[in-house]
Amino acid sequence: MSDFASKLASMLGAGAVLTDPVDMAKYVRSWSGSEAGKALCVVRPATTAEVSTAMAAAYAEGIAVVPQSGNTGLAGGSIPDDSGKEIVLSLERMNCIREISTSALTMTVEAGCVLAKLHETVEGQGLFFPLNFGAKGSCMIGGNLATNAGGSNVVRYGNTRELCLGIEVVLPDGRVMDLLSGLRKNNTGYDLRDLFVGSEGTLGIITAATMKLYPLPKARATALVSVESLADALSVLNRVQAESGGAVEAFEIMPNAFLRQAQRHNPNLLQPFRDLPRYGVMIEIAATSDEAATPDADGALPVAATLQRAAEAALEDGLIQDALFAASEAQRLDIWKLREAALEVTNSVKTKIGFDISLPLDRIHGFVDATQKIVDRTVTGAYLNPLGHLGDGNLHLGIWCDPDADVDAFKAKAGEMKNAVLDLLAQSGGSFSAEHGIGSHKLPEMRKYKDAVALDVMRSIKAALDPKGMMNPGRTIPAGN
Ligand SMILES: Cc1cc2nc3c(=O)[nH]c(=O)nc-3n(C[C@H](O)[C@H](O)[C@H](O)COP(=O)(O)OP(=O)(O)OC[C@H]3O[C@@H](n4cnc5c(N)ncnc54)[C@H](O)[C@@H]3O)c2cc1C
């Protein structure tokens, strides 16, 4: 055990510090196992005071700290580098729900609370926490805040940032900044809460937060429809929003390439269409009123009738070709399972380029068409998979190489295609990182495409809060020129 690990163990107790490589294994490798580093030790404080003690000790000795919650991040920001000099500070033992207020509709929770557990707990009290995505069984609220996670309900409720009212942070030198509050209005100078949301562990450790809650929807209606183009899909979104009074909770696009690969990879996944369409779109609307959730004389739910009415009108106008309406909760879950298998299905494609991008909604269609042209003129046997949270303008865009095509030619041209797509994205006013963050993976993009003045300001903020550069160094903010 290193001197520093022994010191931490003497301050926090031996159980709070791991040094055995076998014990540390899961903390030093990424979710998919494709990347791994080495840590000096893993420290697992159980309280804010213990986080403060560990941070003050690390700061005094100039030891770099990698904060980690659920370790499901997809940007390489939650694992140590391979120097063996960084410590991982895991929040997993800070998993208390400090308070739920059913009248203020808030919960104050510690950073290590697993997202799915929070769902279960508040739903047991008739409330709803809308943040939702495939990693919910492992990711934790501290990591969700640090990455400003998005997911499938952003179209109605916003990103994690919009769901957060207050935050508790341990600064690099160990000081505790208590901005926990259920205030919905609070104009008292700079909004430091928002500075830490999305900071990916580069400014301090988020130890707790006060989050917004909502009434639990009493009924939902879910459909999977097929459309010919992204422009048609967006028209459908606007119609369903208008018809339902803005009740769209999820609007997710699943293109032909994804639906085909899903069938090949896992035949147990729902196969909703006999002939694979150009695009499938999962639409979910929700209602909280008794009226919308009470079946009429024919047994039909008003909320389901609303979705059906909007879809039928779109069908008549040629915007939709086919539609499957979930007739039971089991069918609804089958549709969700198909969407949430996205990462697993994508990972089953061996040769590909992946992007996590966003664009203004009205530019998506033109951007995807122009990207297709870039691909067609560069290689043969490659196709696009513009999958994702279309309602938010966020695509997990893939360029996939057909296994029967010339894989080596694809690989040789991959860098050129990636750069051309990113240049086009910048010209179209898009973002090269919509929801997964920068971590260690997107530093070149950050250097090339982020506004230079904004980068300067970020470096100044980082230097002010973390003058020794100890918080997640080398992640999120590229080194200066
Ligand atoms: C199957 C799957 C589906 C996914 N779908 C989505 C999706 O739809 N939308 C989306 O946005 N993301 C998605 N992700 C990515 C990932 O789940 C999110 O980024 C999530 O918010 C990370 O939470 P975590 O607890 O795992 O954080 P970690 O992976 O532990 O950490 C992520 C980053 O935050 C920092 N960090 C962690 N905890 C703290 C803390 N307490 N204080 C300060 N910094 C901290 C880390 O240093 C790291 O830089 C998906 C991932 C998987 C595996």
Tab-separated table of C-alpha atoms and ligand atoms in Angstrom, residues 31 66-74 77-78 91 111 132-135 138-152 200-201 204-207 339-340 343 389 396 435-436 472, ligand 1:
chain	number	residue	atom	x	y	z
A	31	TRP	CA	-18.296	0.161	-18.819
A	66	VAL	CA	-10.810	10.945	-10.834
A	67	PRO	CA	-14.400	11.178	-9.532
A	68	GLN	CA	-16.556	8.160	-10.309
A	69	SER	CA	-20.232	7.397	-9.750
A	70	GLY	CA	-21.764	4.515	-11.752
A	71	ASN	CA	-18.879	4.310	-14.252
A	72	THR	CA	-21.263	4.073	-17.228
A	73	GLY	CA	-19.912	7.221	-18.884
A	74	LEU	CA	-19.166	6.865	-22.572
A	77	GLY	CA	-13.828	10.484	-18.137
A	78	SER	CA	-14.509	8.187	-15.178
A	91	LEU	CA	-19.320	7.973	-4.652
A	111	ALA	CA	-24.455	11.433	-5.442
A	132	ASN	CA	-34.355	7.979	-18.065
A	133	PHE	CA	-32.003	6.006	-20.285
A	134	GLY	CA	-30.522	2.557	-20.860
A	135	ALA	CA	-27.866	2.777	-18.108
A	138	SER	CA	-26.053	1.380	-12.862
A	139	CYS	CA	-25.557	5.120	-13.399
A	140	MET	CA	-25.838	7.414	-10.386
A	141	ILE	CA	-27.240	10.874	-9.911
A	142	GLY	CA	-23.771	12.368	-9.242
A	143	GLY	CA	-22.582	11.099	-12.627
A	144	ASN	CA	-25.832	12.208	-14.277
A	145	LEU	CA	-25.260	15.731	-12.982
A	146	ALA	CA	-21.550	15.738	-13.804
A	147	THR	CA	-22.347	14.790	-17.422
A	148	ASN	CA	-25.633	16.726	-17.629
A	149	ALA	CA	-27.158	13.499	-18.931
A	150	GLY	CA	-30.008	13.617	-21.425
A	151	GLY	CA	-31.892	10.450	-22.317
A	152	SER	CA	-35.354	9.730	-23.625
A	200	GLU	CA	-17.366	16.124	-15.742
A	201	GLY	CA	-15.442	16.053	-12.480
A	204	GLY	CA	-15.036	19.428	-7.749
A	205	ILE	CA	-16.986	16.481	-6.381
A	206	ILE	CA	-20.789	16.656	-6.445
A	207	THR	CA	-21.867	14.960	-3.213
A	339	ARG	CA	-34.918	1.294	-28.268
A	340	GLU	CA	-32.850	0.681	-25.150
A	343	LEU	CA	-25.860	0.487	-27.512
A	389	HIS	CA	-33.443	11.287	-29.469
A	396	HIS	CA	-26.262	8.930	-32.121
A	435	GLU	CA	-25.108	14.381	-24.201
A	436	HIS	CA	-22.146	12.075	-23.482
A	472	ASN	CA	-9.746	14.859	-13.508
B	1	LIG	C1	-26.350	1.539	-22.055
B	1	LIG	C2	-26.017	3.009	-21.900
B	1	LIG	C3	-26.935	3.954	-22.340
B	1	LIG	C4	-26.661	5.315	-22.166
B	1	LIG	N1	-27.589	6.227	-22.603
B	1	LIG	C5	-27.374	7.549	-22.364
B	1	LIG	C6	-28.358	8.516	-22.758
B	1	LIG	O1	-29.375	8.203	-23.360
B	1	LIG	N2	-28.108	9.808	-22.461
B	1	LIG	C7	-26.969	10.207	-21.805
B	1	LIG	O2	-26.809	11.408	-21.537
B	1	LIG	N3	-26.020	9.309	-21.463
B	1	LIG	C8	-26.187	8.003	-21.709
B	1	LIG	N4	-25.224	7.092	-21.359
B	1	LIG	C9	-23.951	7.557	-20.762
B	1	LIG	C10	-23.899	7.524	-19.221
B	1	LIG	O3	-24.759	6.578	-18.686
B	1	LIG	C11	-24.234	8.895	-18.649
B	1	LIG	O4	-23.235	9.799	-19.042
B	1	LIG	C12	-24.379	8.932	-17.128
B	1	LIG	O5	-24.915	10.192	-16.756
B	1	LIG	C13	-23.079	8.703	-16.379
B	1	LIG	O6	-23.383	8.491	-15.008
B	1	LIG	P1	-22.405	7.634	-14.099
B	1	LIG	O7	-22.958	7.655	-12.736
B	1	LIG	O8	-22.177	6.293	-14.673
B	1	LIG	O9	-21.087	8.527	-14.180
B	1	LIG	P2	-19.582	8.062	-14.349
B	1	LIG	O10	-19.431	7.243	-15.584
B	1	LIG	O11	-19.088	7.472	-13.103
B	1	LIG	O12	-18.859	9.467	-14.570
B	1	LIG	C14	-19.085	10.244	-15.720
B	1	LIG	C15	-18.266	11.540	-15.604
B	1	LIG	O13	-18.713	12.314	-14.498
B	1	LIG	C16	-17.674	12.474	-13.510
B	1	LIG	N5	-18.314	12.266	-12.212
B	1	LIG	C17	-18.978	11.145	-11.807
B	1	LIG	N6	-19.501	11.329	-10.601
B	1	LIG	C18	-19.153	12.586	-10.217
B	1	LIG	C19	-19.403	13.346	-9.056
B	1	LIG	N7	-20.139	12.876	-8.054
B	1	LIG	N8	-18.886	14.591	-8.988
B	1	LIG	C20	-18.138	15.106	-9.993
B	1	LIG	N9	-17.881	14.432	-11.118
B	1	LIG	C21	-18.386	13.178	-11.233
B	1	LIG	C22	-16.639	11.428	-13.866
B	1	LIG	O14	-15.337	11.834	-13.456
B	1	LIG	C23	-16.791	11.327	-15.364
B	1	LIG	O15	-16.069	12.355	-15.975
B	1	LIG	C24	-25.446	5.730	-21.554
B	1	LIG	C25	-24.525	4.768	-21.135
B	1	LIG	C26	-24.798	3.421	-21.307
B	1	LIG	C27	-23.781	2.436	-20.812
